[in-house]
Amino acid sequence: MTVKIAPSILSADIMNLERDVKLAEQDGADLFHIDIMDGHFVPNMSFSPSIVEGMRRVTDKPLDVHMMIDNPDAYIKPIAEAGADTILVHAESTKHIYRSIDLIKSLGIKAGVVVNPGTPLETVKELFPVIDQILVMTVNPGFGGQSFIPGMTKKIQRLDQLRQTAADDNFEIEVDGGINNETIAKCAHAGADIFVAGSYLYGHDNIKERIDGLKSLAVDAKK
Ligand code: DX5
Ligand code: ZN
């Protein structure tokens, strides 16, 4: 599997979002990560679903939408219609995660499930054959700029092992939170494929250098 870098626009300059998206695109971003937060499921608010429509107008790169909201099902269709390529729903945010995944897939886009640091992988194991991505939170969700939780490396490794044991489990493993030049290699070595990075990429002059650096560290660690 290939290495993909997904800048999280949560750390972009909101007043210059189009500029920041185009810059990251030309500097090697493989997809964009969009955090939707409601102030209930997580203790912070961010973008509303309309951000997806705006992002779709300024980039052709895949849009990876991370839903950190209660009652996610109500927003899945509008977000898919606005141009999302993948919608990721937290296992902890809905009583019927299988239904949410079915709904996303019925709209013809990729579906992913997200697990918080304290959520065991066993909670989502039955979804493995039907999902496209599993997002392992490597910080508690809600804010950019937090430190990577070291114990999550083992969790990624266990997930990769589980994936390898079943022929029909073809999902990509995504990591989100505290990804930088010190943590990316550990995650890649453990089996992650998609790396979300917010504060490490945005707010610095040398975004191209940082994306290239992250990619080569991950590629080397995967060998
Ligand atoms: C946190 C969000 C992340 C956030 C990551 O809840 O899901 O996508 O933007 O930010 P960094 O890379 O700064 O930890
Ligand atoms: Zn996220």
Short mmCIF file of C-alpha atoms and ligand atoms in Angstrom, two decimals:
data_model
loop_
_atom_site.label_atom_id
_atom_site.label_comp_id
_atom_site.label_asym_id
_atom_site.label_seq_id
_atom_site.Cartn_x
_atom_site.Cartn_y
_atom_site.Cartn_z
CA MET A 1 0.00 0.00 0.00
CA THR A 2 1.17 3.51 -0.67
CA VAL A 3 1.83 6.32 1.77
CA LYS A 4 -0.61 9.23 1.68
CA ILE A 5 -0.26 12.58 3.44
CA ALA A 6 -3.50 14.34 4.37
CA PRO A 7 -3.14 17.92 5.59
CA SER A 8 -5.81 18.75 8.17
CA ILE A 9 -7.32 22.12 7.30
CA LEU A 10 -8.18 22.65 10.98
CA SER A 11 -4.69 24.15 11.31
CA ALA A 12 -4.86 26.19 8.07
CA ASP A 13 -5.38 29.96 8.13
CA ILE A 14 -9.16 30.17 7.98
CA MET A 15 -9.03 33.65 6.42
CA ASN A 16 -6.76 32.31 3.68
CA LEU A 17 -8.13 28.83 3.35
CA GLU A 18 -8.14 28.69 -0.45
CA ARG A 19 -4.52 29.82 -0.55
CA ASP A 20 -3.53 27.23 2.07
CA VAL A 21 -5.34 24.41 0.27
CA LYS A 22 -3.79 25.23 -3.11
CA LEU A 23 -0.36 25.56 -1.56
CA ALA A 24 -0.56 22.15 0.08
CA GLU A 25 -1.95 20.64 -3.14
CA GLN A 26 0.93 21.94 -5.22
CA ASP A 27 3.36 20.90 -2.48
CA GLY A 28 2.35 17.24 -2.58
CA ALA A 29 -0.77 16.70 -0.46
CA ASP A 30 -2.48 13.46 -1.50
CA LEU A 31 -5.87 14.26 0.03
CA PHE A 32 -7.38 16.78 2.45
CA HIS A 33 -8.69 16.00 5.92
CA ILE A 34 -11.72 17.98 7.08
CA ASP A 35 -12.79 17.91 10.74
CA ILE A 36 -16.47 18.51 11.48
CA MET A 37 -17.06 19.14 15.23
CA ASP A 38 -20.28 20.00 17.03
CA GLY A 39 -19.26 21.01 20.56
CA HIS A 40 -21.14 17.95 21.91
CA PHE A 41 -19.34 14.84 20.80
CA VAL A 42 -16.06 16.70 21.26
CA PRO A 43 -15.40 19.81 23.37
CA ASN A 44 -14.78 22.08 20.39
CA MET A 45 -16.53 23.37 17.28
CA SER A 46 -15.06 23.65 13.82
CA PHE A 47 -16.45 23.52 10.31
CA SER A 48 -20.03 22.80 9.34
CA PRO A 49 -20.93 20.54 6.40
CA SER A 50 -20.89 23.51 3.97
CA ILE A 51 -17.08 23.54 4.15
CA VAL A 52 -17.10 20.42 1.96
CA GLU A 53 -18.84 22.23 -0.90
CA GLY A 54 -16.33 25.10 -0.61
CA MET A 55 -13.36 22.75 -0.57
CA ARG A 56 -14.73 20.89 -3.61
CA ARG A 57 -14.65 24.16 -5.56
CA VAL A 58 -10.96 24.78 -4.92
CA THR A 59 -9.35 21.33 -5.14
CA ASP A 60 -9.66 18.09 -7.11
CA LYS A 61 -7.89 16.08 -4.41
CA PRO A 62 -9.95 13.55 -2.42
CA LEU A 63 -11.79 15.02 0.56
CA ASP A 64 -11.62 12.93 3.72
CA VAL A 65 -14.36 14.06 6.10
CA HIS A 66 -13.90 13.22 9.81
CA MET A 67 -17.23 13.55 11.62
CA MET A 68 -16.88 14.38 15.30
CA ILE A 69 -20.57 14.95 15.95
CA ASP A 70 -23.52 13.33 17.67
CA ASN A 71 -26.16 11.93 15.37
CA PRO A 72 -23.85 11.74 12.32
CA ASP A 73 -26.42 9.98 10.09
CA ALA A 74 -28.40 13.19 9.64
CA TYR A 75 -25.45 14.86 7.89
CA ILE A 76 -24.04 12.02 5.80
CA LYS A 77 -26.15 12.60 2.67
CA PRO A 78 -25.58 16.39 2.46
CA ILE A 79 -21.85 15.92 2.99
CA ALA A 80 -21.66 13.22 0.32
CA GLU A 81 -23.63 15.39 -2.10
CA ALA A 82 -21.32 18.33 -1.36
CA GLY A 83 -18.43 16.29 -2.77
CA ALA A 84 -16.85 14.21 0.01
CA ASP A 85 -14.84 11.20 -1.19
CA THR A 86 -14.69 9.49 2.19
CA ILE A 87 -16.85 9.96 5.28
CA LEU A 88 -15.48 8.71 8.58
CA VAL A 89 -17.81 8.18 11.53
CA HIS A 90 -16.78 7.59 15.14
CA ALA A 91 -17.87 4.21 16.49
CA GLU A 92 -18.67 6.00 19.78
CA SER A 93 -20.96 8.60 18.19
CA THR A 94 -23.80 6.37 17.04
CA LYS A 95 -25.74 3.42 18.41
CA HIS A 96 -25.81 1.80 14.98
CA ILE A 97 -22.42 2.18 13.38
CA TYR A 98 -23.16 -0.55 10.81
CA ARG A 99 -26.17 1.47 9.65
CA SER A 100 -24.07 4.62 9.29
CA ILE A 101 -21.49 2.74 7.23
CA ASP A 102 -24.24 1.25 5.04
CA LEU A 103 -25.68 4.72 4.50
CA ILE A 104 -22.32 6.15 3.42
CA LYS A 105 -21.71 3.25 1.03
CA SER A 106 -25.18 3.54 -0.46
CA LEU A 107 -24.21 7.05 -1.58
CA GLY A 108 -21.36 5.63 -3.67
CA ILE A 109 -18.43 6.98 -1.66
CA LYS A 110 -15.84 5.45 0.68
CA ALA A 111 -16.78 4.71 4.27
CA GLY A 112 -14.55 4.72 7.31
CA VAL A 113 -14.88 4.12 11.01
CA VAL A 114 -12.95 6.06 13.66
CA VAL A 115 -11.81 4.73 17.03
CA ASN A 116 -10.87 6.95 19.96
CA PRO A 117 -7.71 6.15 21.92
CA GLY A 118 -9.75 4.37 24.62
CA THR A 119 -11.92 2.36 22.22
CA PRO A 120 -10.83 -1.24 21.66
CA LEU A 121 -10.42 -2.47 18.09
CA GLU A 122 -12.77 -5.35 18.92
CA THR A 123 -15.63 -2.81 18.93
CA VAL A 124 -15.32 -2.35 15.18
CA LYS A 125 -14.03 -5.76 14.11
CA GLU A 126 -17.32 -6.83 12.48
CA LEU A 127 -17.01 -3.83 10.15
CA PHE A 128 -13.62 -4.84 8.76
CA PRO A 129 -14.97 -6.58 5.62
CA VAL A 130 -17.22 -3.66 4.64
CA ILE A 131 -15.20 -0.54 5.30
CA ASP A 132 -12.58 1.26 3.21
CA GLN A 133 -10.66 2.96 6.01
CA ILE A 134 -10.12 2.74 9.76
CA LEU A 135 -8.99 5.93 11.43
CA VAL A 136 -7.05 5.34 14.63
CA MET A 137 -7.12 8.47 16.77
CA THR A 138 -3.66 9.01 18.17
CA VAL A 139 -4.85 11.90 20.40
CA ASN A 140 -8.17 12.54 22.11
CA PRO A 141 -10.31 14.13 19.40
CA GLY A 142 -11.24 17.80 19.37
CA PHE A 143 -8.10 19.89 19.00
CA GLY A 144 -5.08 20.28 16.78
CA GLY A 145 -1.58 20.56 18.21
CA GLN A 146 -1.79 17.80 20.83
CA SER A 147 0.91 15.23 21.55
CA PHE A 148 0.79 11.72 20.06
CA ILE A 149 -0.23 9.06 22.61
CA PRO A 150 2.67 6.58 22.50
CA GLY A 151 0.59 3.46 23.27
CA MET A 152 -1.29 3.92 19.99
CA THR A 153 1.62 2.47 18.00
CA LYS A 154 0.86 -0.98 19.37
CA LYS A 155 -2.82 -0.53 18.53
CA ILE A 156 -1.95 0.25 14.90
CA GLN A 157 0.29 -2.80 14.81
CA ARG A 158 -2.50 -5.05 16.12
CA LEU A 159 -4.89 -3.61 13.57
CA ASP A 160 -2.43 -4.29 10.77
CA GLN A 161 -2.03 -7.87 11.99
CA LEU A 162 -5.79 -8.37 12.07
CA ARG A 163 -6.03 -6.96 8.54
CA GLN A 164 -3.42 -9.39 7.29
CA THR A 165 -5.18 -12.43 8.70
CA ALA A 166 -8.40 -12.02 6.70
CA ALA A 167 -8.33 -12.04 2.91
CA ASP A 168 -11.40 -9.82 2.49
CA ASP A 169 -10.24 -7.09 4.90
CA ASN A 170 -8.79 -4.51 2.54
CA PHE A 171 -9.19 -1.26 4.44
CA GLU A 172 -6.51 1.41 4.69
CA ILE A 173 -5.24 2.40 8.14
CA GLU A 174 -5.28 6.14 8.82
CA VAL A 175 -3.76 7.94 11.82
CA ASP A 176 -4.78 11.35 13.14
CA GLY A 177 -3.24 13.46 15.89
CA GLY A 178 0.28 14.48 16.77
CA ILE A 179 1.79 13.28 13.49
CA ASN A 180 5.16 14.89 12.84
CA ASN A 181 8.71 14.00 11.84
CA GLU A 182 9.21 12.09 15.09
CA THR A 183 6.02 10.04 15.18
CA ILE A 184 5.30 9.25 11.52
CA ALA A 185 7.94 6.54 11.12
CA LYS A 186 6.62 4.61 14.13
CA CYS A 187 3.08 4.70 12.71
CA ALA A 188 4.22 3.72 9.22
CA HIS A 189 6.32 0.87 10.59
CA ALA A 190 3.31 -0.31 12.59
CA GLY A 191 1.23 -0.45 9.40
CA ALA A 192 -0.48 2.93 8.85
CA ASP A 193 -1.09 4.08 5.26
CA ILE A 194 -2.72 7.53 5.53
CA PHE A 195 -1.20 10.21 7.75
CA VAL A 196 -3.20 13.26 8.82
CA ALA A 197 -1.08 16.22 9.84
CA GLY A 198 -2.33 19.63 10.90
CA SER A 199 -0.11 21.75 13.11
CA TYR A 200 3.08 20.14 11.80
CA LEU A 201 2.29 21.27 8.25
CA TYR A 202 0.42 24.55 8.59
CA GLY A 203 1.80 27.71 10.14
CA HIS A 204 5.29 27.11 8.76
CA ASP A 205 6.96 28.55 5.64
CA ASN A 206 8.35 25.28 4.36
CA ILE A 207 5.23 23.17 3.81
CA LYS A 208 6.74 21.40 0.76
CA GLU A 209 9.82 20.43 2.72
CA ARG A 210 7.60 19.13 5.52
CA ILE A 211 5.31 17.08 3.25
CA ASP A 212 8.31 15.61 1.39
CA GLY A 213 10.04 14.88 4.69
CA LEU A 214 7.02 13.13 6.18
CA LYS A 215 6.52 11.08 3.03
CA SER A 216 10.07 9.86 2.82
CA LEU A 217 10.18 8.99 6.54
CA ALA A 218 6.98 6.97 6.13
CA VAL A 219 8.11 5.25 2.93
CA ASP A 220 11.44 4.26 4.51
CA ALA A 221 9.74 2.97 7.67
CA LYS A 222 7.33 0.82 5.65
CA LYS A 223 10.11 -1.03 3.76
C1 DX5 B 1 -8.20 16.39 16.12
C2 DX5 B 1 -8.45 16.32 14.64
C3 DX5 B 1 -7.24 16.34 13.80
C4 DX5 B 1 -6.34 17.53 13.97
C5 DX5 B 1 -4.95 17.01 13.99
O1 DX5 B 1 -9.33 15.99 16.79
O2 DX5 B 1 -9.19 15.17 14.31
O3 DX5 B 1 -7.53 16.11 12.44
O4 DX5 B 1 -6.46 18.51 12.98
O5 DX5 B 1 -4.07 18.03 14.31
P1 DX5 B 1 -2.54 17.81 14.62
O6 DX5 B 1 -1.90 17.18 13.42
O7 DX5 B 1 -2.04 19.18 14.92
O8 DX5 B 1 -2.46 16.90 15.84
ZN ZN B 2 -9.39 14.60 12.21
#
